[in-house]
Short mmCIF file of C-alpha atoms and ligand atoms in Angstrom, two decimals:
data_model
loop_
_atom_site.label_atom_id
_atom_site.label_comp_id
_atom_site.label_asym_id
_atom_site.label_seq_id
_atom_site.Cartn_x
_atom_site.Cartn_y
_atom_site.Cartn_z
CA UNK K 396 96.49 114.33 137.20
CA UNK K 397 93.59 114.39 134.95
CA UNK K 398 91.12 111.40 135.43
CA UNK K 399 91.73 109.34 132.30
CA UNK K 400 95.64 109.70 132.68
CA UNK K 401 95.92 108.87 136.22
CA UNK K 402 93.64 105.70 135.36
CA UNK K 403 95.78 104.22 132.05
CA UNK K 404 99.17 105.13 134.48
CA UNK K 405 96.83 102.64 137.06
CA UNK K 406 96.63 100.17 134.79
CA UNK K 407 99.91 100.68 132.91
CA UNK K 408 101.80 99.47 136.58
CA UNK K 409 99.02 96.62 137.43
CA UNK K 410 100.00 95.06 134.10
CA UNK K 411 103.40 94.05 134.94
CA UNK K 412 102.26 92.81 138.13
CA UNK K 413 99.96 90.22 137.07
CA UNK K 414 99.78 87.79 134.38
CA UNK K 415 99.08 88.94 130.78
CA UNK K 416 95.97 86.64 130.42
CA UNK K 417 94.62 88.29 133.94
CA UNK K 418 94.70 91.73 132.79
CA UNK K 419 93.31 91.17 129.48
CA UNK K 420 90.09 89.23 131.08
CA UNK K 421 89.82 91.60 133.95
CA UNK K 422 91.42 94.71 134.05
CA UNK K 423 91.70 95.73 129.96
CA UNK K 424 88.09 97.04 129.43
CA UNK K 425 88.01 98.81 132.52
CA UNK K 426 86.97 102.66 132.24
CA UNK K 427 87.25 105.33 134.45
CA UNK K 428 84.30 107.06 134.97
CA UNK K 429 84.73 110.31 137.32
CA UNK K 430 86.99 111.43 139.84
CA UNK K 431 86.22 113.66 142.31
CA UNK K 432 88.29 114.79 145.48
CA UNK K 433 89.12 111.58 147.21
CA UNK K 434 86.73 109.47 145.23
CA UNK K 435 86.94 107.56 141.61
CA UNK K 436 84.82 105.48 139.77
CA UNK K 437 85.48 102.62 137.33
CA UNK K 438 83.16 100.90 135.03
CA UNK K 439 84.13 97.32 134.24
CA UNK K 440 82.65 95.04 131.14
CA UNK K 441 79.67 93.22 133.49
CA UNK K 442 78.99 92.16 136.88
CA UNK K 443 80.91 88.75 137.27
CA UNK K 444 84.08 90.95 135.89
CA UNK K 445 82.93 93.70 138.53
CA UNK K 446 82.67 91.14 141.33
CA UNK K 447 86.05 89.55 140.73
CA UNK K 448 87.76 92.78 140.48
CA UNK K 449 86.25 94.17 143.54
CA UNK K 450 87.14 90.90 145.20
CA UNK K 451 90.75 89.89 143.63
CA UNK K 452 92.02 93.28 142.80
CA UNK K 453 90.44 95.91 144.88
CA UNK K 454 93.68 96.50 147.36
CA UNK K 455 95.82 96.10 144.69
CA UNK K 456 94.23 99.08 142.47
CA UNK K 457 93.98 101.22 145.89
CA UNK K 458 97.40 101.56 146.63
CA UNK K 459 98.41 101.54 142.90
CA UNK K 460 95.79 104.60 142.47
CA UNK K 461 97.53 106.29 145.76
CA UNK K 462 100.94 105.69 144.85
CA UNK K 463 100.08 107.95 141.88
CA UNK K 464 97.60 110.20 143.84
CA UNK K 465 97.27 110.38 147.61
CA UNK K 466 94.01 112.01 148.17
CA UNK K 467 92.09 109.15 146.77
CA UNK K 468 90.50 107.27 149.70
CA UNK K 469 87.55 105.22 147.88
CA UNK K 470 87.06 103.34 144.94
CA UNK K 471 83.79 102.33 143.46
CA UNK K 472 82.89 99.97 140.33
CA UNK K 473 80.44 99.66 138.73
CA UNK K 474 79.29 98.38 135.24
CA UNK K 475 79.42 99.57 131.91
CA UNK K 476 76.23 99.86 130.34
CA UNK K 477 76.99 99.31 126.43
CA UNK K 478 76.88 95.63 125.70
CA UNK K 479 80.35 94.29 125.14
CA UNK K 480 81.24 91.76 122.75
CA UNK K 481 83.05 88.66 124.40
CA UNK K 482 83.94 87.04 121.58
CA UNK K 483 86.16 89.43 120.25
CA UNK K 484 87.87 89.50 124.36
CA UNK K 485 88.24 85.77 123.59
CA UNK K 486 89.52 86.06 120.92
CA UNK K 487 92.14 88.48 122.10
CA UNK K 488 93.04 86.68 125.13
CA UNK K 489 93.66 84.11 122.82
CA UNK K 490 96.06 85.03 120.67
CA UNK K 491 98.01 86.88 123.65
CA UNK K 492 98.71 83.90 125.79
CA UNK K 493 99.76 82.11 121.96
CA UNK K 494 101.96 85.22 121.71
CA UNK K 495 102.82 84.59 125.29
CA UNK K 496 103.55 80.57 124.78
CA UNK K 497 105.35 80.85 121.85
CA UNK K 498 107.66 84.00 122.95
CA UNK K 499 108.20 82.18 126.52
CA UNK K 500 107.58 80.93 130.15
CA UNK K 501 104.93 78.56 129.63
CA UNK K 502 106.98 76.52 127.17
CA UNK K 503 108.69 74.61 130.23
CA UNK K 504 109.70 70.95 129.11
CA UNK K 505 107.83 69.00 131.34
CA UNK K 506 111.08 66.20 131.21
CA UNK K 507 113.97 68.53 132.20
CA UNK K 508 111.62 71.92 133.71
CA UNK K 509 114.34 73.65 131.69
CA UNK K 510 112.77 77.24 130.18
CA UNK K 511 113.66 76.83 126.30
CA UNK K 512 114.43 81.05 126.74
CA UNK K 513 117.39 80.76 128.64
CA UNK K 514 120.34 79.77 125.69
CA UNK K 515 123.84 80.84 125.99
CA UNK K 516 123.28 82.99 122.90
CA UNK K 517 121.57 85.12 124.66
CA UNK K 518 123.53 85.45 127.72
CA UNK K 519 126.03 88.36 127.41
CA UNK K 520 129.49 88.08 129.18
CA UNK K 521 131.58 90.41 130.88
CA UNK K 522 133.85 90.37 133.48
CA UNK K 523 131.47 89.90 136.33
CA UNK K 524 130.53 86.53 134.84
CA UNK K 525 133.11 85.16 132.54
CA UNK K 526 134.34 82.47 134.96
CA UNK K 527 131.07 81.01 135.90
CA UNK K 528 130.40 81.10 132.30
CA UNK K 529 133.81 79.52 131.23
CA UNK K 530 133.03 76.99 134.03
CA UNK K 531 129.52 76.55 132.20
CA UNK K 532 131.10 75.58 128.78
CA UNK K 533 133.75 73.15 130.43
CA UNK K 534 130.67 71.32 131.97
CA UNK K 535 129.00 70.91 128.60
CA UNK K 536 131.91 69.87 126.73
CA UNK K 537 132.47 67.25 129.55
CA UNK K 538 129.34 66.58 131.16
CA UNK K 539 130.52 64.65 134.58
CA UNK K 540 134.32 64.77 134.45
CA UNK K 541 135.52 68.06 135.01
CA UNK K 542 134.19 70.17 137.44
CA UNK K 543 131.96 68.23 139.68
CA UNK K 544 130.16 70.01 141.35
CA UNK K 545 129.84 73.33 139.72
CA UNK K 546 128.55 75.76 142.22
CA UNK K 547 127.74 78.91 141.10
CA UNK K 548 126.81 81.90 143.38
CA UNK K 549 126.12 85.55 143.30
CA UNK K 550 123.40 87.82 144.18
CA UNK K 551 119.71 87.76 143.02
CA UNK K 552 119.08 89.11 139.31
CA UNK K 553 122.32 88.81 138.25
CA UNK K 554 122.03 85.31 135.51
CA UNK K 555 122.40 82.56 138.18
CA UNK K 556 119.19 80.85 136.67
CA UNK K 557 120.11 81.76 133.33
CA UNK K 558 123.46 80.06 133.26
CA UNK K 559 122.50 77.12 134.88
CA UNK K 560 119.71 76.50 132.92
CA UNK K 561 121.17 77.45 129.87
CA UNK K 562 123.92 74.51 130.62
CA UNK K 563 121.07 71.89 130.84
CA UNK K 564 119.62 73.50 127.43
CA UNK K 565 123.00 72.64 125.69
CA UNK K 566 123.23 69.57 127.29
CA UNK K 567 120.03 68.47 126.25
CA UNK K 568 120.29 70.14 122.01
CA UNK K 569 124.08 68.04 121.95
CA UNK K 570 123.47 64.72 123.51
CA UNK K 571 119.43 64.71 122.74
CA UNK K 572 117.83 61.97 124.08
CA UNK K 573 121.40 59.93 125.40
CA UNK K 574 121.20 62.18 128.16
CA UNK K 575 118.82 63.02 131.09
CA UNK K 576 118.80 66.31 132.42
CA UNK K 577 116.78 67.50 135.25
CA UNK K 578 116.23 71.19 136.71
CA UNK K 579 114.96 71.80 140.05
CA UNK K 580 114.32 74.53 142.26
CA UNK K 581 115.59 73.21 145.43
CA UNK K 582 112.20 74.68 146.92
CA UNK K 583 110.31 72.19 144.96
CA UNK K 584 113.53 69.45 145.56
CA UNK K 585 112.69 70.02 149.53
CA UNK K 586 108.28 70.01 148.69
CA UNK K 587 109.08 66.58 146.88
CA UNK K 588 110.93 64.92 149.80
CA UNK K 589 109.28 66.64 152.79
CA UNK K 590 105.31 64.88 150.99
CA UNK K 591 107.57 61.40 149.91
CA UNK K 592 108.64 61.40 153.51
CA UNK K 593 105.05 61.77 154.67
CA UNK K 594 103.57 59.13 152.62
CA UNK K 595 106.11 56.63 153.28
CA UNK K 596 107.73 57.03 149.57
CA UNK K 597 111.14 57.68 150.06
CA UNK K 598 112.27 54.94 148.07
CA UNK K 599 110.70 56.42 144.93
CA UNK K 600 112.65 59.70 145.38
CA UNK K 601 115.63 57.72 145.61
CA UNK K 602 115.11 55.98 142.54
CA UNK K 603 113.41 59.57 140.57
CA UNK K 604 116.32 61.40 141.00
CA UNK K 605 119.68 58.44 140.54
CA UNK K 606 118.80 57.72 137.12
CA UNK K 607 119.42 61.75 136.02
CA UNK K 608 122.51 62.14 134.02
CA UNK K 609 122.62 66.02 134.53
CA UNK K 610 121.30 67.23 137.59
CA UNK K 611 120.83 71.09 138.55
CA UNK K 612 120.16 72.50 141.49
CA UNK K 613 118.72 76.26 141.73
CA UNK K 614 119.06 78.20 145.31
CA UNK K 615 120.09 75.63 147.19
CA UNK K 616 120.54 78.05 150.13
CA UNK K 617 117.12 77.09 151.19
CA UNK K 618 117.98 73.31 152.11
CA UNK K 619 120.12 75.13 154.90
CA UNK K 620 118.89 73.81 158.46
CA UNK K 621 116.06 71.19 156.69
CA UNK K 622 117.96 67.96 158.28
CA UNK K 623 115.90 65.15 156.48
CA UNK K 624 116.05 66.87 152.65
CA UNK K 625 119.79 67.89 153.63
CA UNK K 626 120.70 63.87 154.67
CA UNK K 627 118.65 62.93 151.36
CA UNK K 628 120.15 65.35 148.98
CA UNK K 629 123.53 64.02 149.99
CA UNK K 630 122.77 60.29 149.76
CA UNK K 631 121.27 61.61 145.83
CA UNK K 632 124.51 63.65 145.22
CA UNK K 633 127.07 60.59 146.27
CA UNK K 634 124.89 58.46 144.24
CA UNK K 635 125.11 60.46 141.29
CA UNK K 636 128.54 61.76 141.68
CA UNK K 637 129.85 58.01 142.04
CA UNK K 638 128.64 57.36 138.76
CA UNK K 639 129.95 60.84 137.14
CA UNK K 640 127.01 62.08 136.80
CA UNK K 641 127.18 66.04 136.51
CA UNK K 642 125.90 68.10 139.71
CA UNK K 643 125.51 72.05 139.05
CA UNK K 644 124.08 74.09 141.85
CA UNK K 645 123.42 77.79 142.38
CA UNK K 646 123.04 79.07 145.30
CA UNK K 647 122.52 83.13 146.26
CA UNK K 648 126.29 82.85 148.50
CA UNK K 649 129.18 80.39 149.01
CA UNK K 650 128.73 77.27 150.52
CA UNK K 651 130.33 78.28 153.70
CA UNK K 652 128.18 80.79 154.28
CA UNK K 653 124.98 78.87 154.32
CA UNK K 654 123.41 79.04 157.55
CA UNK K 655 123.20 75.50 159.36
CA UNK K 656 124.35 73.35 155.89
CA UNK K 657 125.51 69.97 157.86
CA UNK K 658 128.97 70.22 157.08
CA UNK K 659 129.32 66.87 154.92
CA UNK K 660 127.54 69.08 152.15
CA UNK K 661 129.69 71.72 152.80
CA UNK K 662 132.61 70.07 151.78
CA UNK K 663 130.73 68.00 148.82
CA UNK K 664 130.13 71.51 147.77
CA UNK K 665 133.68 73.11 148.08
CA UNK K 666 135.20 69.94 146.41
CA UNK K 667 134.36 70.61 142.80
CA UNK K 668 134.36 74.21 141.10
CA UNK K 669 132.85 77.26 142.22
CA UNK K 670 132.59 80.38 140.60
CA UNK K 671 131.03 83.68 141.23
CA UNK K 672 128.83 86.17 139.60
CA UNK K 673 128.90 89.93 140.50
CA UNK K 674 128.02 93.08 139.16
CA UNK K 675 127.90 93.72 135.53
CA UNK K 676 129.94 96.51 135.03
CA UNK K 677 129.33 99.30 132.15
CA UNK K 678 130.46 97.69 129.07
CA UNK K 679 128.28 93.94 130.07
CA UNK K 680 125.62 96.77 131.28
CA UNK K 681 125.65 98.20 127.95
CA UNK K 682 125.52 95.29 125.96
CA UNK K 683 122.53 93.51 127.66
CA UNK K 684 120.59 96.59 127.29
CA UNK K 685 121.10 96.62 123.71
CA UNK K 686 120.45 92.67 123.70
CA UNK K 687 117.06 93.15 125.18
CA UNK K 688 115.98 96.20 123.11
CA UNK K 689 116.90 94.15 119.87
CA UNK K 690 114.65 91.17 121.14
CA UNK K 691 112.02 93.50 121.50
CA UNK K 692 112.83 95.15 118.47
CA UNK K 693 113.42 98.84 119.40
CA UNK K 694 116.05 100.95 119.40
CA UNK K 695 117.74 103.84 121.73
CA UNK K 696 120.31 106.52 120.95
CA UNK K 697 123.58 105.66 122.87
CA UNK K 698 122.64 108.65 125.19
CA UNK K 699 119.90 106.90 126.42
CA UNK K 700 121.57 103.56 126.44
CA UNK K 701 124.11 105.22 128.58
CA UNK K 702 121.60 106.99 131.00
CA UNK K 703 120.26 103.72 131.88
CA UNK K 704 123.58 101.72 131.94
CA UNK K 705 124.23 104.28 134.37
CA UNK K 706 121.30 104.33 136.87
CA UNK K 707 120.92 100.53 137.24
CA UNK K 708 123.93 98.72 138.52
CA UNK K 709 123.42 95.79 140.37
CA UNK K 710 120.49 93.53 139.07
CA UNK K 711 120.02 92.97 135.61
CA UNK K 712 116.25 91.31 136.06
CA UNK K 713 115.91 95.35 136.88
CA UNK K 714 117.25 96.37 133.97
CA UNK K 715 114.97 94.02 132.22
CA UNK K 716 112.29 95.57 133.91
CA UNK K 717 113.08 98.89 132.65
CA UNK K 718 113.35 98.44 129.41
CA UNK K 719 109.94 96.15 129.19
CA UNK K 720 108.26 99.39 131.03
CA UNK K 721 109.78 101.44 128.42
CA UNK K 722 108.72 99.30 125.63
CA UNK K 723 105.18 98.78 127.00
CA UNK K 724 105.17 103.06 127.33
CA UNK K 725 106.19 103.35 123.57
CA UNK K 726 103.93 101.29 122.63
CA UNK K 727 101.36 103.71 124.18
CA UNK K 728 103.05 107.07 123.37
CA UNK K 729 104.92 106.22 120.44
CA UNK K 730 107.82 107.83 121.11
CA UNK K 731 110.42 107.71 123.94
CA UNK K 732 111.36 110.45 125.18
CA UNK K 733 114.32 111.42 127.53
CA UNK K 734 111.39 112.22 130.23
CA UNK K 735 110.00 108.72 129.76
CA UNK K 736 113.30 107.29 130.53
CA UNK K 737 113.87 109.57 133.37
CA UNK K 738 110.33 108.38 134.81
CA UNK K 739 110.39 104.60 134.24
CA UNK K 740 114.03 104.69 135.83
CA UNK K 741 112.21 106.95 138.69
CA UNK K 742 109.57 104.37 139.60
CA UNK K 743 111.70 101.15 139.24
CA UNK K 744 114.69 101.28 140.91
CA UNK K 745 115.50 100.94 144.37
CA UNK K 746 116.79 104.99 144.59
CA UNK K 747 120.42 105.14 147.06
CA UNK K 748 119.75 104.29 150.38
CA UNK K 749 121.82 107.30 152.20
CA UNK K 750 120.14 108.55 154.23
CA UNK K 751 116.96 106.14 155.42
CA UNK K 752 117.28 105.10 158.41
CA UNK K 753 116.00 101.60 159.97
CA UNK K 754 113.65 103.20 161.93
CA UNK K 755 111.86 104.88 158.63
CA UNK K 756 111.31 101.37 157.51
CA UNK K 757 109.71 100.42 160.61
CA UNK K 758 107.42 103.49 160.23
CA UNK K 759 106.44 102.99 156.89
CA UNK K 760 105.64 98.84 157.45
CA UNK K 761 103.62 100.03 160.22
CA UNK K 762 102.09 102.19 158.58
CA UNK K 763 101.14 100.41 155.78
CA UNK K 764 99.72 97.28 157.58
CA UNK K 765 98.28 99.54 159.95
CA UNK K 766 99.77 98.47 163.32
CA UNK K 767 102.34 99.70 165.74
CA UNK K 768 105.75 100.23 164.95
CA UNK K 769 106.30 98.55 168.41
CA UNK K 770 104.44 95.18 167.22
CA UNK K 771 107.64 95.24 164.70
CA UNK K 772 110.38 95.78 167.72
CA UNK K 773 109.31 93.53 170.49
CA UNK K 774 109.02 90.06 170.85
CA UNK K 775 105.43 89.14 170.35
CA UNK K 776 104.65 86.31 167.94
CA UNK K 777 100.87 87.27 166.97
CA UNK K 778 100.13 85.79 163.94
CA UNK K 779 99.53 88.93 161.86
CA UNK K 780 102.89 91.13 162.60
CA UNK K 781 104.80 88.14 160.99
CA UNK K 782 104.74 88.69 157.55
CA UNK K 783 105.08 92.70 158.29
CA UNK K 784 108.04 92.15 160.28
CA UNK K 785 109.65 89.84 157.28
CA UNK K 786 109.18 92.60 155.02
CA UNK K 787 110.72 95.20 157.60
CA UNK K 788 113.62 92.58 157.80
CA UNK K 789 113.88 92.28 154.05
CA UNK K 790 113.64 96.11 153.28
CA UNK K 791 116.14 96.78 156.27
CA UNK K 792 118.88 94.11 154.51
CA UNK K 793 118.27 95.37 150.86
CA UNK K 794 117.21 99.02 151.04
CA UNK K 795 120.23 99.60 154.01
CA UNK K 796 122.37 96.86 153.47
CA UNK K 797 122.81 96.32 157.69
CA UNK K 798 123.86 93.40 158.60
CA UNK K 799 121.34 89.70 160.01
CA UNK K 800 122.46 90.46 163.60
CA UNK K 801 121.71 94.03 163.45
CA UNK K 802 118.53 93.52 161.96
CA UNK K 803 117.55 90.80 164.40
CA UNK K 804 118.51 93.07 167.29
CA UNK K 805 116.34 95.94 166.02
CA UNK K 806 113.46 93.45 165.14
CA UNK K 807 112.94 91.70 168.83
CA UNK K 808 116.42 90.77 169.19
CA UNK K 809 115.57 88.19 167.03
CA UNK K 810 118.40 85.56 165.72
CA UNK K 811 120.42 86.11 162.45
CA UNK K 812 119.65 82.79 161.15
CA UNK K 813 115.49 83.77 161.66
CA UNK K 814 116.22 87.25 159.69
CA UNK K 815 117.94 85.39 156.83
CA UNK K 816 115.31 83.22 156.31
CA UNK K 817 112.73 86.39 156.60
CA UNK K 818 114.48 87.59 154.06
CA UNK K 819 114.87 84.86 151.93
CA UNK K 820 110.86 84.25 152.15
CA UNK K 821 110.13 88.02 151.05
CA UNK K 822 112.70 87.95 148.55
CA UNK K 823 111.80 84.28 146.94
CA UNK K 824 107.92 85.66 147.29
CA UNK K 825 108.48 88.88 145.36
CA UNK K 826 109.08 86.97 142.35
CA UNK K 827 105.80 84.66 142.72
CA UNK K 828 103.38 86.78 143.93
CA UNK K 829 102.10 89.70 142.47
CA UNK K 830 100.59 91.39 145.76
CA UNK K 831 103.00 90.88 147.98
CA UNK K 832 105.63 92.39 145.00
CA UNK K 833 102.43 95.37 145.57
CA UNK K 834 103.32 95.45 148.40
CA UNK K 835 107.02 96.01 149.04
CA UNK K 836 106.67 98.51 145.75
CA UNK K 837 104.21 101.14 148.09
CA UNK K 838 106.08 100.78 151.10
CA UNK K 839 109.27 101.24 149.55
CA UNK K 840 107.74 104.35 148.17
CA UNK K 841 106.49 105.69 151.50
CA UNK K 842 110.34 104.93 152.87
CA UNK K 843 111.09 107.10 150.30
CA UNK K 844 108.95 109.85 150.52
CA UNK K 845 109.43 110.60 154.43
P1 ADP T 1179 119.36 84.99 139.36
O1 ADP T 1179 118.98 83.55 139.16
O2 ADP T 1179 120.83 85.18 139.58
O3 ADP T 1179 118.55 85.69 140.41
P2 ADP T 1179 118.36 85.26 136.67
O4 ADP T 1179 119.16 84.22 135.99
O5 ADP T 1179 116.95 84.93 136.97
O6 ADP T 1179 119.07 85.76 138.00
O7 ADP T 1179 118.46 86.61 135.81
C1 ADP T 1179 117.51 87.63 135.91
C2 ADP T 1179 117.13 88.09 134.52
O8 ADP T 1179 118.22 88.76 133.93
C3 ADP T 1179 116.79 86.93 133.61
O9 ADP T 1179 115.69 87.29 132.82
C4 ADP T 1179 118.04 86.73 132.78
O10 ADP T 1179 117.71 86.25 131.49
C5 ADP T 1179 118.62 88.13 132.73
N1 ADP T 1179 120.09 88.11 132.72
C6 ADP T 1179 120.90 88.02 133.79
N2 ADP T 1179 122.19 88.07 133.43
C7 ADP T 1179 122.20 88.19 132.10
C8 ADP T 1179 123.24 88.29 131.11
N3 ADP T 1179 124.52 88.27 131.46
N4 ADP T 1179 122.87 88.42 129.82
C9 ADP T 1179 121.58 88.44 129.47
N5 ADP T 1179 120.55 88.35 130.33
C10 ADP T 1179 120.85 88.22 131.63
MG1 MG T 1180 117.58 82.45 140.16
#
């Protein structure tokens, strides 16, 4: 690949793995400069921007230049030597993260954490999701006396959040300010009791979360085993549901399966509705692919529609992903091509997992974090094989689908329960944190290439 190609393909894959206002201030005005064998060079704006790169970005942009060409070992920077005019970068940066705020994420309501983006409108039903859904609407029409809890469950990427926060949208737009809503990630649910319980606050908690009329819960798998926030979640949930106040809570599987969930939650759980989401088959497929292309405004012949209904099946934050690549590549090329399609499908999805075995995955985390595939298999607990052997874990579950005991025997005859939550970790982390997403993305290629 010719030097300036390979660099805008660098770049074109770093920006969706950091934040819009990071790769306009860093990454942006970078050049490349020459590329010889197993060498390139990049210019970049001026020295602090050359210093934070080389610093923040550096292992990132390696194995992002590798993944697209293997020979490069080294990667200099150095800086441009035309004077560049930072007001007009400002200026840009401005009006992207306003572009940004007013098309999304950062909007968060600070009262309810609820993400404005996530409507019902907007949520397309099929038959994978129309019960959770009808249970949705039965919940808004009568907050707190019909199906209490609502427990929804189903794999990742496939509208958990959505729904549920979609719900406390409604809520909020019918009964306006009669009615308090609150979202939490049960991450942040568990953060917020484990620090009250340290500083001697638990009262307050108590108090913060009995006076919510709506109350939603996301992934509350991750309470499973955490005594103290399990014993306070279910003093907060009789509390509330005494007083018919609504509960909804997602969780990524069924109550019962929840590894060490005390079982008086258990049965809280089981004794309202619960409702599953699965796979969206063609026709929902379909349809949210035409949903997202009309909210970015572009538009794809039902061929191509139907070549990517066809090659991603079972997450639709994937299928989001695609068609953002593909909109991001038009934007570049102009057109879209059947080729671009092909490619973009190529480098996102997680291909079939035939014929990978577990011990390829060990390789290729070894390999990648340079240590022995044996520091993955036995028992040891040093410090720096443990996020490694969480990613082997996590690859082995979604890559080969085997099952927490199998994966625990191959890993250091570890427990189940200690796999799930390896996998939880890597899965919760992809999602937060753009390196570690890095990552997963180049090992998963070297899995595939061997
Ligand atoms: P989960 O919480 O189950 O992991 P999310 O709710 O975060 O999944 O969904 C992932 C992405 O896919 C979100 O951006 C969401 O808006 C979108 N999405 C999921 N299901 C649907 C659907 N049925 N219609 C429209 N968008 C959807
Ligand atoms: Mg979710």
């Amino acid at each position: 690949m010719e030097a300036e190609k390979l660099w805008q393909s660098v770049l074109g894959e770093i920006e969706l793995q950091i934040s819009r206002a990071n790769y306009l201030t860093w990454l942006k005005d970078s050049k490349i400069i020459s590329q010889e064998e197993n060498a390139i060079l990049i210019a970049l704006p001026n020295n602090f921007v050359k210093e934070w790169v080389e610093n923040k970005y550096h292992k990132m942009i390696l194995g992002t230049v590798r993944s697209f060409n293997e020979t490069i070992k080294k990667i200099d920077y150095v800086v441009h030597t035309q004077a560049i005019d930072l007001t007009r970068i400002n200026k840009k940066i401005n009006q992207e993260i306003q572009k940004q705020t007013s098309f999304s994420e950062l909007r968060v309501d600070p009262e309810t954490n609820l993400n404005p983006r996530y409507t019902l409108d907007s949520f397309i039903v099929g038959s994978s999701n129309e019960l959770a859904y009808a249970a949705i609407l039965s919940v808004i029409k009568e907050v707190g006396k019909k199906y209490n809890p609502l427990f929804i469950y189903g794999g990742v990427g496939l509208g958990k959040t959505h729904l549920i926060q979609a719900a406390g949208n409604e809520i909020k737009k019918n009964y306006k300010n009669e009615v308090k809503v609150k979202y939490i990630p049960s991450e942040t649910y568990i953060r917020d009791i484990v620090s009250a319980i340290r500083n001697k606050r638990i009262e307050d908690t108590k108090n913060k979360y009995r006076d919510i009329d709506v109350l939603i819960i996301d992934d509350i798998q991750f309470i499973g085993g955490k005594e103290k926030t399990e014993e306070e979640f279910f003093h907060t949930f009789n509390a509330l549901y005494e007083n018919n106040k609504q509960i909804i809570i997602s969780s990524d599987r069924p109550p019962r399966s929840i590894p060490t969930l005390e079982e008086r939650l258990q049965s809280r759980f089981e004794g309202g509705m619960i409702a599953d989401v699965g796979y969206p088959d063609y026709e929902t497929r379909v349809a949210i692919i035409k949903s997202k292309l009309e909210e970015k405004k572009m538009t794809l012949t039902d061929d191509l529609i139907n070549i990517i209904a066809n090659k991603v099946k079972r997450n639709v934050r994937e299928l989001e992903g695609v068609i953002h690549k593909i909109s991001l590549k038009s934007e570049r090329e102009g057109i879209i091509a059947k080729t671009v399609i092909m490619d973009t499908l190529r480098e996102t999805i997680s291909q079939p997992s035939l014929n990978i075995s577990p011990q390829q995955i060990i390789q290729a985390v070894a390999h990648f974090f340079e240590i022995s595939p044996e520091d993955l298999t036995n028992r040891s607990r040093k410090k720096e094989v443990v996020e490694p052997r969480q990613i082997a874990a996590f690859l082995m579950r979604e890559l080969l689908n085997l099952s927490y005991p199998f994966i625990g025997e191959k890993l250091g005859k570890r427990d189940h329960t200690t796999i799930i939550h390896s996998c939880d970790k890597i899965a919760q982390g992809i999602n937060k944190n753009a390196s570690l997403n890095q990552k997963i993305l180049l090992i998963k290629e070297e899995v595939y290439k061997t």
